[in-house]
The first five atom37 places (N, CA, C, CB, O) and aatype in JSON, in Angstrom:
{
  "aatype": [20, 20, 20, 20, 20, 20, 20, 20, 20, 20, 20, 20, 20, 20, 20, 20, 20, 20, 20, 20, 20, 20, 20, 20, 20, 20, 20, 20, 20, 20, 20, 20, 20, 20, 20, 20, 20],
  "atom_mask": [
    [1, 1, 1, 1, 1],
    [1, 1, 1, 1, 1],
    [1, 1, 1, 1, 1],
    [1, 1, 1, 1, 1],
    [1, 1, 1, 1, 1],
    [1, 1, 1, 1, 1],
    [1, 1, 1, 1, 1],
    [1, 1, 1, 1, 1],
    [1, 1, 1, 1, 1],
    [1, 1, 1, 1, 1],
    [1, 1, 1, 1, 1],
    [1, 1, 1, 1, 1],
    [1, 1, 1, 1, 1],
    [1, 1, 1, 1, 1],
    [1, 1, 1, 1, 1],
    [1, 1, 1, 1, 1],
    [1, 1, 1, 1, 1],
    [1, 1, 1, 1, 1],
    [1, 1, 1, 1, 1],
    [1, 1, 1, 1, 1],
    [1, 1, 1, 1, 1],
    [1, 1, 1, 1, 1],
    [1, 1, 1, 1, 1],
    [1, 1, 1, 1, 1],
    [1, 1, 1, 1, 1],
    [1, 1, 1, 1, 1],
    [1, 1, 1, 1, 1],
    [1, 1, 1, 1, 1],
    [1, 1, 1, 1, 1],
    [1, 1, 1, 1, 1],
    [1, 1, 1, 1, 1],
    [1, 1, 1, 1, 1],
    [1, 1, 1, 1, 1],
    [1, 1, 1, 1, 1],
    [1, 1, 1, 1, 1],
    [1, 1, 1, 1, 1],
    [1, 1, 1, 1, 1]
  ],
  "atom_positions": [
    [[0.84, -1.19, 0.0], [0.0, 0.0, 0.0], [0.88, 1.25, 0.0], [-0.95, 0.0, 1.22], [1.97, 1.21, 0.57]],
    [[0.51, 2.22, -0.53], [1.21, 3.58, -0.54], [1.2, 4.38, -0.05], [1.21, 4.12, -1.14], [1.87, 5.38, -0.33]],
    [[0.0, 4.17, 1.44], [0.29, 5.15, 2.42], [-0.31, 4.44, 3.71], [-0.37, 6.65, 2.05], [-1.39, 4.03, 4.14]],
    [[1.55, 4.58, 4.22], [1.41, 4.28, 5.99], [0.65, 4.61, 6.47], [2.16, 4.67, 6.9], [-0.18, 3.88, 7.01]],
    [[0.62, 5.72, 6.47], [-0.64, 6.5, 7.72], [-1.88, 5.73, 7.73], [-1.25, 8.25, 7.3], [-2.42, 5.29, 8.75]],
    [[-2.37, 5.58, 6.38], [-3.91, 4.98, 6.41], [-3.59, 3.53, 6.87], [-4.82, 5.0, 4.77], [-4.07, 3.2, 7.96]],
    [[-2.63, 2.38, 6.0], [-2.29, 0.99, 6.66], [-1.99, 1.37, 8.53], [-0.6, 0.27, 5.7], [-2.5, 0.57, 9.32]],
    [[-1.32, 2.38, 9.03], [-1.3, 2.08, 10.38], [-2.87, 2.87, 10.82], [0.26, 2.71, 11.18], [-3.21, 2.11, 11.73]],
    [[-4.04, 3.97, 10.71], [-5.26, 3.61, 10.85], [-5.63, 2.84, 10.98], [-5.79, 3.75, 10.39], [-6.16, 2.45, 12.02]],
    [[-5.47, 2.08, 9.62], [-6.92, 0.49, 9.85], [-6.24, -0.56, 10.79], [-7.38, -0.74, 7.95], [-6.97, -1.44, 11.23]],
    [[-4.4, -0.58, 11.29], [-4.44, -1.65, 11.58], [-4.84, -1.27, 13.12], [-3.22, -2.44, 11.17], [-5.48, -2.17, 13.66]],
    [[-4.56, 0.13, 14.16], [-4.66, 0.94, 15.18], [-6.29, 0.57, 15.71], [-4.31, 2.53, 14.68], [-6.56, 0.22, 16.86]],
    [[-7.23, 0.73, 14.68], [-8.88, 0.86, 14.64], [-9.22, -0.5, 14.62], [-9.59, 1.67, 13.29], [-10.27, -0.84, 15.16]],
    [[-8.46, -1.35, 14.07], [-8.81, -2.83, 13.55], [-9.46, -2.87, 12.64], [-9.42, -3.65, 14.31], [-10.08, -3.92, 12.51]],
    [[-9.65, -1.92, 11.67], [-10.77, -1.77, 10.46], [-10.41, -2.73, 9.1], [-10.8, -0.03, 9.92], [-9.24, -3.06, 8.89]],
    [[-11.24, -3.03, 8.42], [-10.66, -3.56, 7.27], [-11.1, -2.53, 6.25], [-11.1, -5.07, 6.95], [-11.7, -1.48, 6.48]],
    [[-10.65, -3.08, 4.96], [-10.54, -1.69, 3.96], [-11.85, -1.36, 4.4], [-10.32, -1.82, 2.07], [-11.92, -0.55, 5.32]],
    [[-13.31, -2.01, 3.75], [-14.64, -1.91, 3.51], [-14.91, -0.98, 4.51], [-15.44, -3.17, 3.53], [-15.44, 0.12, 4.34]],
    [[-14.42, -1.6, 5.88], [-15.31, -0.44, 7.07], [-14.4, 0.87, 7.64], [-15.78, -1.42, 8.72], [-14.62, 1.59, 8.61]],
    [[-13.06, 0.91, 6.43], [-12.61, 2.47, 6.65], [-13.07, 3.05, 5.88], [-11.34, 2.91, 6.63], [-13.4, 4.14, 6.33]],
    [[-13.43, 2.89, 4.39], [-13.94, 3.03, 3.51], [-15.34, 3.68, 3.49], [-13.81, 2.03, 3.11], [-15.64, 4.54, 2.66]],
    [[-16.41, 3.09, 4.69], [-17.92, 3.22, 4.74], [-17.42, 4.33, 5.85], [-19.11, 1.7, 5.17], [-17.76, 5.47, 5.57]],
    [[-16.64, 4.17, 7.13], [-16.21, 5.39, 7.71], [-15.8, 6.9, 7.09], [-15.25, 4.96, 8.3], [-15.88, 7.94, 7.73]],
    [[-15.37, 6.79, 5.84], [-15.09, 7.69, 4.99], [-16.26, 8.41, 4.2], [-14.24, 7.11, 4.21], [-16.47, 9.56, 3.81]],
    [[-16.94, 7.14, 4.13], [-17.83, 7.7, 2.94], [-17.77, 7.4, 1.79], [-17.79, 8.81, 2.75], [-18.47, 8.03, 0.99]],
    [[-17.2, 6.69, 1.5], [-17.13, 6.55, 0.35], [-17.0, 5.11, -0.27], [-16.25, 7.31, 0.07], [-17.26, 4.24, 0.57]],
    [[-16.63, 4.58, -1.63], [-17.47, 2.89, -1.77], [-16.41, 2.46, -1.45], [-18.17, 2.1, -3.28], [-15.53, 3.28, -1.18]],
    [[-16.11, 1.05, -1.36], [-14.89, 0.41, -0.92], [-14.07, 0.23, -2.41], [-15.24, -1.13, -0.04], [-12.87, 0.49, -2.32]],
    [[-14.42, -0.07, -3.41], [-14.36, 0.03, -4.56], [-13.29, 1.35, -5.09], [-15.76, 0.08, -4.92], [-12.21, 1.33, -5.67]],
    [[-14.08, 2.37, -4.62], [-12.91, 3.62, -5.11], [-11.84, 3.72, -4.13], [-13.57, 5.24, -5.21], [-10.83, 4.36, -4.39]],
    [[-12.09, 2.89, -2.56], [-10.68, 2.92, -2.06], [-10.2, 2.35, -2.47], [-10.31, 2.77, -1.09], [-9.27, 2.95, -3.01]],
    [[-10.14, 1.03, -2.69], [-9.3, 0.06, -3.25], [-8.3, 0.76, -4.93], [-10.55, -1.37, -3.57], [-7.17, 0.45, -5.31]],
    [[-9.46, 1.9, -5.68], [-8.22, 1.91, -6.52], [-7.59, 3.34, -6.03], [-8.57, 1.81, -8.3], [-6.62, 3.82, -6.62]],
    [[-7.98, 3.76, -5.32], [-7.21, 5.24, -4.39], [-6.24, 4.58, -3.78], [-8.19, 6.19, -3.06], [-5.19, 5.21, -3.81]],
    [[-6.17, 3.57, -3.25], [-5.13, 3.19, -2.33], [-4.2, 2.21, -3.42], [-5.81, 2.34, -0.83], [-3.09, 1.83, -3.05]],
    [[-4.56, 1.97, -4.32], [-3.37, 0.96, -4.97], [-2.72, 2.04, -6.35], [-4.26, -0.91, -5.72], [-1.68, 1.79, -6.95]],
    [[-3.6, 3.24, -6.61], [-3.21, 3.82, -7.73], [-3.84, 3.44, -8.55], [-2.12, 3.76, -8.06], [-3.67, 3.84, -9.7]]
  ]
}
């Protein structure tokens, strides 16, 4: 992944992508390509 900060979030929260994602607002779908590029 390309950014620590968010990998140490979800691992701090225990979140997985989907429910940082729905915490955000937004679909899990556009995190997944926000977070890989």
């Amino acid at each position: 992944m390309k950014y620590p900060a968010i990998e140490k979030y979800m691992a701090d929260h225990n979140l997985s992508l989907r429910e940082f994602a729905r915490r955000c607002d937004i679909p899990s779908s556009t995190m997944c390509r926000l977070l890989n590029g």
